Amino acid sequence: MFMSRRSIVIIGAGHAGVQAAASLREEGSDDSIVLISGEPDLPYQRPPLSKAFLKGAMDLAGLPLRAEQFYREKRIDLRRGVQATRIDLAARRVELGKDGAESFDHLILAAGARPRPFAIPGADLDGVLTLRNIADAAAIRERLGPGRRVVVIGAGFIGLEIAATALAVGGEVTVVEIARPLGRAVSPPTSDFFLDAHRVFGARFRLGVGVNAIEGAKGAAAAVILSDGERAPADLVIVGVGVLAEDSLARAAGLVCDNGVVVDAHLVASDPAVSAIGDCALFPQHSVGQMLRLESVQNATDQAKSVARRLTGKPAPYAALPWFWSDQGDLKLQIAGLSHGVDRWVLRGNPTDRAFAAFGFRAGALAAVETVNRGAEHMAARRIIGGGLPISAEEAADPAFDLRKLALSAKA
Ligand code: FAD
């Protein structure tokens, strides 16, 4: 099929934007590709920011997604430190502030997410930090160390990863969480397991309480005041209360948004000249029958590939199986599938061994598997769920049942 050379502009050069550009070339696109990155650094991986990089086990050189020459060789016009400031849908143009404007035939929104604002007194004090980018990670890394008192607000993935790292480098950690650790993301047994594990790492938990204020001394955070009146002394306060989709430009341009840029099953936004992918996209998740926004490398990468295939004449509804990982101390949590609507969890193995799996069933069908330090079972679960292979709760819980054999029966 002959296609004239188009202008494709991508806003955001995170996991989604970089993959979209790379996949367009892999799929044979000869289009002009402009990749706009609001950040000055060579586009980089975010997961190490709360793990190896934060611990000092990886330096800046380990972070880039691709070497600089990749962009040159693939004729991807990467614009670093350039902010898209306005989308003009009628004119098919993206304004770039002082850096001019770019016309597009197709626009890919891959703008990611930003930390959810945390509006309490003292949230603007020095030493109150969130973690989303390299600068944030460098600021946190600088302040961690032996004896440093760290209060982590929010026991989500990033909060707990930072807590484990802070302890590993000799800090003292208090985690404040209004509900349960990882409560929105994992099953009750896995949540309980991580609560116990972080206590063994040395974290102190204050569960079921909120935060009223952060108290300062000489302009810097000195203590966190909890809703039950406790004053938790702090040299560093990490706010890990989640993120919001970065959909502000899309909203201003009149695209339909609702906790992210609303897209259809092909990841097309309300204007057909626009796609949205990754953390900023709210898309129909066929397996759970609802609109979802996922925050994971897998989702960003697979959605990018899907859009690249569509733009090169191979359209298909987005249907990749969600999966995710999180490293907390020496524990690797991996999740395959989605736990929405799961009505039964069974365990395979014993959490006290620090290696087990939780299998979640929705109306009798396997929907999600959480594994801790069991990489092979995670890989098998991906094939079993992805291939819709039959497995009962009893089989899943039986350590003698051969998961690998079942997984291998899936069509490649
Ligand atoms: P992002 O990676 O956020 O990239 C979006 C980019 O767009 C940013 O660079 C932003 O500056 C830029 N941008 C936004 N607006 C504009 C604009 N107007 N103009 C120009 N540029 C703009 N996921 C996992 O699966 N496993 C993990 O272990 C894991 N760990 C994580 C640890 C941390 C500390 C963080 C922050 C995230 C982690 N994630 C993890 C989540 C994962 O990194 C995200 O889901 C992924 O980065 C999403 O990719 P994205 O491209 O959609 O967005």
Coordinates of N, CA, C and O in Angstrom, one line a residue, residues 33-160:
I33 N 9.3 12.0 11.8 CA 8.9 11.7 13.2 C 9.6 12.8 14.1 O 10.9 12.9 14.2
V34 N 8.8 13.6 14.8 CA 9.3 14.6 15.7 C 8.9 14.1 17.1 O 7.7 13.9 17.4
L35 N 9.9 13.9 18.0 CA 9.7 13.4 19.4 C 10.0 14.5 20.4 O 11.2 14.9 20.5
I36 N 9.0 15.0 21.0 CA 9.1 16.2 21.8 C 9.3 15.7 23.3 O 8.4 15.1 23.9
S37 N 10.4 16.1 23.9 CA 10.7 15.7 25.3 C 10.8 17.0 26.1 O 11.7 17.8 25.9
G38 N 10.0 17.1 27.1 CA 10.0 18.2 28.0 C 11.2 18.2 28.9 O 11.6 19.2 29.6
E39 N 11.9 17.0 29.0 CA 13.0 16.9 29.9 C 14.3 17.0 29.2 O 14.4 16.7 28.0
P40 N 15.4 17.5 29.8 CA 16.7 17.8 29.2 C 17.5 16.5 28.9 O 18.3 16.5 28.0
D41 N 17.2 15.4 29.7 CA 18.1 14.2 29.6 C 17.7 13.4 28.4 O 16.6 13.5 27.8
L42 N 18.7 12.6 28.0 CA 18.4 11.6 27.0 C 17.2 10.7 27.5 O 17.3 10.4 28.7
P43 N 16.2 10.4 26.7 CA 15.0 9.7 27.3 C 15.5 8.4 28.1 O 16.3 7.7 27.6
Y44 N 14.9 8.3 29.2 CA 15.4 7.3 30.2 C 14.3 6.4 30.8 O 13.1 6.7 30.7
Q45 N 14.7 5.3 31.4 CA 13.8 4.4 32.1 C 13.5 5.0 33.5 O 14.4 5.4 34.2
R46 N 12.2 4.9 33.8 CA 11.8 5.3 35.2 C 12.0 4.3 36.3 O 12.3 4.7 37.4
P47 N 11.7 3.0 36.0 CA 11.8 2.1 37.2 C 13.0 2.1 38.0 O 12.9 2.1 39.3
P48 N 14.2 2.3 37.5 CA 15.4 2.3 38.3 C 15.5 3.5 39.3 O 16.2 3.5 40.3
L49 N 14.7 4.5 39.0 CA 14.7 5.7 39.8 C 14.4 5.4 41.3 O 14.9 6.1 42.2
S50 N 13.5 4.5 41.5 CA 13.1 4.1 42.9 C 13.9 2.9 43.4 O 13.6 2.4 44.4
K51 N 14.8 2.4 42.5 CA 15.4 1.1 42.9 C 16.9 1.3 42.8 O 17.5 2.0 43.6
A52 N 17.6 0.7 41.7 CA 19.0 0.7 41.7 C 19.6 2.1 41.7 O 20.6 2.3 42.3
F53 N 19.0 3.0 40.9 CA 19.6 4.4 40.9 C 19.5 5.0 42.3 O 20.5 5.7 42.7
L54 N 18.4 4.9 42.9 CA 18.2 5.5 44.2 C 19.2 5.0 45.3 O 19.7 5.7 46.1
K55 N 19.5 3.7 45.1 CA 20.4 3.0 46.0 C 21.9 3.3 45.8 O 22.8 3.0 46.5
G56 N 22.1 3.9 44.6 CA 23.5 4.2 44.2 C 24.1 3.0 43.4 O 25.3 3.0 43.2
A57 N 23.3 2.0 43.1 CA 23.9 0.8 42.4 C 23.8 1.0 40.9 O 24.3 0.2 40.2
M58 N 23.3 2.1 40.4 CA 23.3 2.4 39.0 C 23.5 3.9 38.9 O 23.0 4.7 39.7
D59 N 24.3 4.4 37.9 CA 24.4 5.8 37.7 C 23.7 6.3 36.5 O 23.0 5.5 35.8
L60 N 23.8 7.5 36.2 CA 23.0 8.1 35.1 C 23.2 7.4 33.8 O 22.3 7.3 33.0
A61 N 24.4 6.9 33.6 CA 24.8 6.2 32.3 C 23.9 5.0 32.1 O 23.8 4.5 31.0
G62 N 23.4 4.4 33.2 CA 22.6 3.2 33.0 C 21.1 3.5 32.7 O 20.4 2.5 32.4
L63 N 20.7 4.7 32.7 CA 19.3 5.0 32.6 C 18.7 5.2 31.2 O 17.5 4.8 31.0
P64 N 19.5 5.7 30.2 CA 18.8 5.9 28.9 C 18.2 4.7 28.3 O 18.7 3.6 28.3
L65 N 17.0 5.0 27.6 CA 16.3 3.9 26.9 C 17.0 3.5 25.7 O 17.0 2.3 25.3
R66 N 17.6 4.5 25.0 CA 18.4 4.2 23.7 C 19.6 5.2 23.7 O 19.5 6.3 24.3
A67 N 20.6 4.8 23.0 CA 21.8 5.6 22.9 C 21.4 6.8 22.0 O 20.5 6.7 21.2
E68 N 22.2 7.9 22.1 CA 21.9 9.1 21.3 C 21.9 8.8 19.8 O 21.0 9.3 19.1
Q69 N 22.8 7.9 19.4 CA 22.9 7.7 17.9 C 21.7 7.0 17.4 O 21.5 7.1 16.2
F70 N 21.0 6.3 18.2 CA 19.8 5.6 17.8 C 18.8 6.5 17.1 O 18.3 6.3 16.0
Y71 N 18.6 7.7 17.7 CA 17.7 8.7 17.2 C 18.2 9.2 15.9 O 17.4 9.4 14.9
R72 N 19.5 9.4 15.8 CA 20.0 9.9 14.5 C 19.9 8.9 13.4 O 19.3 9.2 12.3
E73 N 20.3 7.7 13.7 CA 20.2 6.6 12.7 C 18.8 6.3 12.2 O 18.6 6.0 11.1
K74 N 17.9 6.4 13.1 CA 16.5 6.1 12.8 C 15.7 7.4 12.3 O 14.5 7.3 12.1
R75 N 16.4 8.4 12.1 CA 15.8 9.7 11.7 C 14.6 10.1 12.5 O 13.6 10.5 12.1
I76 N 14.9 10.0 13.8 CA 13.9 10.5 14.8 C 14.4 11.8 15.3 O 15.4 11.9 15.9
D77 N 13.6 12.8 15.1 CA 14.0 14.2 15.4 C 13.6 14.4 16.9 O 12.5 14.9 17.2
L78 N 14.6 14.0 17.8 CA 14.3 14.2 19.2 C 14.6 15.6 19.7 O 15.7 16.1 19.5
R79 N 13.6 16.2 20.2 CA 13.8 17.6 20.7 C 13.8 17.6 22.3 O 12.8 17.4 22.9
R80 N 15.0 17.7 22.8 CA 15.1 17.6 24.3 C 14.9 19.0 24.9 O 15.3 20.0 24.4
G81 N 14.3 19.0 26.1 CA 14.1 20.2 26.8 C 13.1 21.1 26.1 O 13.2 22.4 26.3
V82 N 12.2 20.6 25.4 CA 11.2 21.4 24.6 C 9.8 21.0 25.1 O 9.5 19.8 25.1
Q83 N 9.1 22.0 25.5 CA 7.7 21.8 26.1 C 6.7 22.0 25.0 O 6.7 23.1 24.4
A84 N 5.8 21.1 24.8 CA 4.6 21.4 24.0 C 3.7 22.2 24.8 O 3.4 21.9 26.0
T85 N 3.2 23.3 24.3 CA 2.4 24.3 25.1 C 1.0 24.3 24.7 O 0.1 24.8 25.5
R86 N 0.7 23.9 23.5 CA -0.7 24.0 23.0 C -0.9 23.1 21.8 O 0.0 23.0 21.0
I87 N -2.1 22.5 21.7 CA -2.4 21.7 20.5 C -3.5 22.4 19.8 O -4.5 22.7 20.4
D88 N -3.3 22.7 18.6 CA -4.3 23.4 17.7 C -4.8 22.3 16.8 O -4.2 22.0 15.8
L89 N -6.0 21.7 17.2 CA -6.5 20.5 16.4 C -6.9 21.0 15.0 O -6.7 20.3 14.0
A90 N -7.6 22.1 14.9 CA -8.1 22.6 13.6 C -6.9 22.8 12.6 O -7.0 22.4 11.5
A91 N -5.8 23.4 13.1 CA -4.7 23.7 12.2 C -3.7 22.5 12.2 O -2.7 22.5 11.4
R92 N -4.0 21.4 13.0 CA -3.1 20.3 13.0 C -1.6 20.7 13.4 O -0.7 20.5 12.6
R93 N -1.5 21.4 14.5 CA -0.3 22.0 14.9 C -0.1 21.9 16.4 O -1.0 22.0 17.1
V94 N 1.2 21.7 16.8 CA 1.6 21.7 18.2 C 2.5 22.9 18.4 O 3.5 23.1 17.7
E95 N 2.1 23.7 19.3 CA 3.0 24.9 19.7 C 4.0 24.5 20.7 O 3.7 23.7 21.6
L96 N 5.2 25.0 20.5 CA 6.3 24.6 21.4 C 6.9 25.8 22.2 O 8.1 25.9 22.3
G97 N 6.0 26.7 22.6 CA 6.5 27.9 23.3 C 7.5 28.6 22.5 O 7.3 28.9 21.3
K98 N 8.7 28.9 23.2 CA 9.7 29.7 22.5 C 10.4 28.9 21.3 O 11.1 29.5 20.5
D99 N 10.1 27.6 21.3 CA 10.7 26.8 20.3 C 9.9 26.6 19.0 O 10.1 25.6 18.2
G100 N 8.9 27.4 18.8 CA 8.2 27.4 17.6 C 7.0 26.5 17.6 O 6.3 26.4 18.6
A101 N 6.8 25.8 16.5 CA 5.6 25.0 16.4 C 5.9 23.9 15.4 O 6.8 24.0 14.6
E102 N 5.1 22.8 15.4 CA 5.3 21.7 14.5 C 3.9 21.3 14.0 O 3.0 21.1 14.7
S103 N 3.8 21.1 12.7 CA 2.5 20.7 12.1 C 2.5 19.1 12.1 O 3.6 18.5 12.0
F104 N 1.3 18.6 12.2 CA 1.3 17.1 12.2 C 0.1 16.6 11.3 O -0.9 17.3 11.1
D105 N 0.4 15.5 10.7 CA -0.8 14.7 10.1 C -1.3 13.8 11.2 O -2.5 13.5 11.2
H106 N -0.4 13.3 12.0 CA -0.9 12.5 13.2 C -0.1 12.9 14.4 O 1.1 13.1 14.4
L107 N -0.9 13.0 15.5 CA -0.3 13.4 16.8 C -0.4 12.2 17.8 O -1.5 11.6 17.9
I108 N 0.7 11.8 18.4 CA 0.7 10.8 19.5 C 0.9 11.4 20.8 O 2.0 12.0 21.0
L109 N -0.1 11.3 21.7 CA 0.1 11.9 23.0 C 0.7 10.8 23.9 O 0.1 9.7 24.1
A110 N 1.9 11.1 24.4 CA 2.5 10.1 25.3 C 3.1 10.9 26.5 O 4.3 10.7 26.8
A111 N 2.3 11.7 27.1 CA 2.8 12.7 28.1 C 2.9 12.2 29.5 O 3.3 12.9 30.4
G112 N 2.5 10.9 29.7 CA 2.7 10.3 31.0 C 1.8 10.8 32.1 O 0.6 11.1 31.9
A113 N 2.4 11.0 33.3 CA 1.6 11.4 34.4 C 2.4 12.3 35.3 O 3.6 12.3 35.2
R114 N 1.7 12.9 36.2 CA 2.5 13.8 37.2 C 2.0 13.5 38.6 O 0.8 13.0 38.8
P115 N 2.9 13.7 39.6 CA 2.4 13.4 41.0 C 1.1 14.1 41.3 O 1.0 15.3 41.0
R116 N 0.3 13.4 42.0 CA -1.0 14.0 42.5 C -0.6 15.0 43.5 O 0.1 14.8 44.4
P117 N -1.2 16.2 43.3 CA -0.9 17.3 44.3 C -1.3 16.9 45.7 O -2.3 16.2 45.9
F118 N -0.5 17.3 46.7 CA -0.8 16.9 48.1 C -0.9 18.2 48.9 O 0.1 18.8 49.3
A119 N -2.2 18.7 49.0 CA -2.4 20.0 49.5 C -2.6 20.0 51.0 O -3.7 20.0 51.5
I120 N -1.5 19.9 51.7 CA -1.6 20.1 53.2 C -0.6 21.2 53.6 O 0.4 21.4 52.9
P121 N -0.8 21.8 54.8 CA 0.1 22.8 55.2 C 1.5 22.2 55.3 O 1.7 21.1 55.8
G122 N 2.5 22.9 54.8 CA 3.9 22.4 54.8 C 4.3 21.6 53.7 O 5.5 21.2 53.6
A123 N 3.4 21.3 52.7 CA 3.8 20.4 51.6 C 4.9 21.1 50.7 O 5.5 20.4 49.9
D124 N 5.0 22.4 50.8 CA 6.0 23.1 50.0 C 7.3 23.3 50.7 O 8.2 23.9 50.1
L125 N 7.5 22.7 51.8 CA 8.8 22.9 52.6 C 9.9 22.2 51.8 O 9.7 21.1 51.2
D126 N 11.1 22.7 52.0 CA 12.3 22.0 51.5 C 12.4 20.6 52.2 O 12.0 20.4 53.4
G127 N 12.7 19.6 51.4 CA 12.8 18.2 52.0 C 11.5 17.4 51.9 O 11.4 16.3 52.4
V128 N 10.5 18.0 51.2 CA 9.2 17.3 51.0 C 9.3 17.0 49.5 O 9.2 17.9 48.6
L129 N 9.4 15.7 49.1 CA 9.7 15.3 47.7 C 8.8 14.3 47.2 O 8.3 13.4 47.9
T130 N 8.6 14.3 45.9 CA 7.9 13.3 45.2 C 8.9 12.7 44.2 O 10.0 13.2 44.0
L131 N 8.6 11.5 43.6 CA 9.5 10.9 42.7 C 8.9 10.6 41.4 O 8.0 9.7 41.3
R132 N 9.3 11.3 40.3 CA 8.8 11.0 39.0 C 9.9 11.1 38.0 O 9.9 10.4 37.0
N133 N 10.9 11.9 38.2 CA 11.9 12.1 37.2 C 13.4 12.0 37.8 O 13.5 11.9 39.0
I134 N 14.3 12.2 36.9 CA 15.7 12.0 37.3 C 16.1 13.1 38.4 O 16.7 12.8 39.4
A135 N 15.6 14.3 38.2 CA 15.9 15.3 39.2 C 15.4 15.0 40.5 O 16.1 15.2 41.6
D136 N 14.1 14.5 40.6 CA 13.5 14.1 41.8 C 14.4 13.0 42.5 O 14.7 13.0 43.7
A137 N 14.8 12.0 41.7 CA 15.5 10.8 42.2 C 16.9 11.3 42.8 O 17.3 10.8 43.8
A138 N 17.5 12.2 42.0 CA 18.8 12.7 42.5 C 18.7 13.4 43.8 O 19.5 13.3 44.7
A139 N 17.6 14.2 43.9 CA 17.4 15.0 45.2 C 17.1 14.0 46.3 O 17.6 14.3 47.4
I140 N 16.4 13.0 46.1 CA 16.1 12.0 47.2 C 17.4 11.3 47.6 O 17.8 11.1 48.7
R141 N 18.1 10.8 46.5 CA 19.3 10.0 46.7 C 20.3 10.8 47.6 O 21.0 10.3 48.5
E142 N 20.4 12.1 47.3 CA 21.4 13.0 48.0 C 21.0 13.0 49.5 O 21.9 13.2 50.4
R143 N 19.7 12.9 49.8 CA 19.3 13.1 51.2 C 19.2 11.8 52.0 O 18.9 11.8 53.2
L144 N 19.3 10.6 51.3 CA 19.2 9.4 52.1 C 20.6 9.1 52.7 O 21.6 9.5 52.2
G145 N 20.6 8.3 53.7 CA 21.9 7.9 54.3 C 21.7 7.4 55.7 O 20.6 7.4 56.3
P146 N 22.8 7.0 56.4 CA 22.7 6.4 57.7 C 22.1 7.5 58.7 O 22.5 8.6 58.7
G147 N 21.1 7.0 59.4 CA 20.5 7.8 60.5 C 19.5 8.8 60.0 O 18.8 9.5 60.8
R148 N 19.3 9.0 58.6 CA 18.3 9.9 58.1 C 16.9 9.4 58.4 O 16.6 8.3 58.1
R149 N 16.1 10.3 59.0 CA 14.7 9.9 59.3 C 13.8 10.3 58.1 O 13.7 11.4 57.7
V150 N 13.2 9.2 57.6 CA 12.4 9.4 56.4 C 11.0 9.0 56.7 O 10.7 7.9 57.3
V151 N 10.1 9.9 56.4 CA 8.6 9.6 56.5 C 8.1 9.5 55.1 O 8.2 10.4 54.3
V152 N 7.5 8.3 54.8 CA 6.9 8.0 53.5 C 5.4 8.1 53.7 O 4.8 7.4 54.5
I153 N 4.8 9.0 52.9 CA 3.4 9.1 53.0 C 2.8 8.4 51.8 O 3.0 8.8 50.6
G154 N 2.1 7.3 52.1 CA 1.5 6.5 51.0 C 2.3 5.2 50.8 O 3.5 5.3 50.4
A155 N 1.7 4.0 51.0 CA 2.4 2.7 50.9 C 2.0 2.1 49.6 O 1.5 1.0 49.5
G156 N 2.2 2.8 48.5 CA 2.0 2.3 47.2 C 3.4 1.7 46.7 O 4.3 1.6 47.5
F157 N 3.4 1.3 45.4 CA 4.7 0.7 44.9 C 5.9 1.6 45.2 O 6.9 1.2 45.7
I158 N 5.7 2.9 44.7 CA 6.9 3.7 44.8 C 7.3 4.1 46.2 O 8.5 4.0 46.6
G159 N 6.3 4.3 47.0 CA 6.5 4.6 48.4 C 7.3 3.5 49.1 O 8.3 3.7 49.8
L160 N 6.8 2.3 48.9 CA 7.5 1.1 49.5 C 8.9 0.8 49.0 O 9.8 0.4 49.7

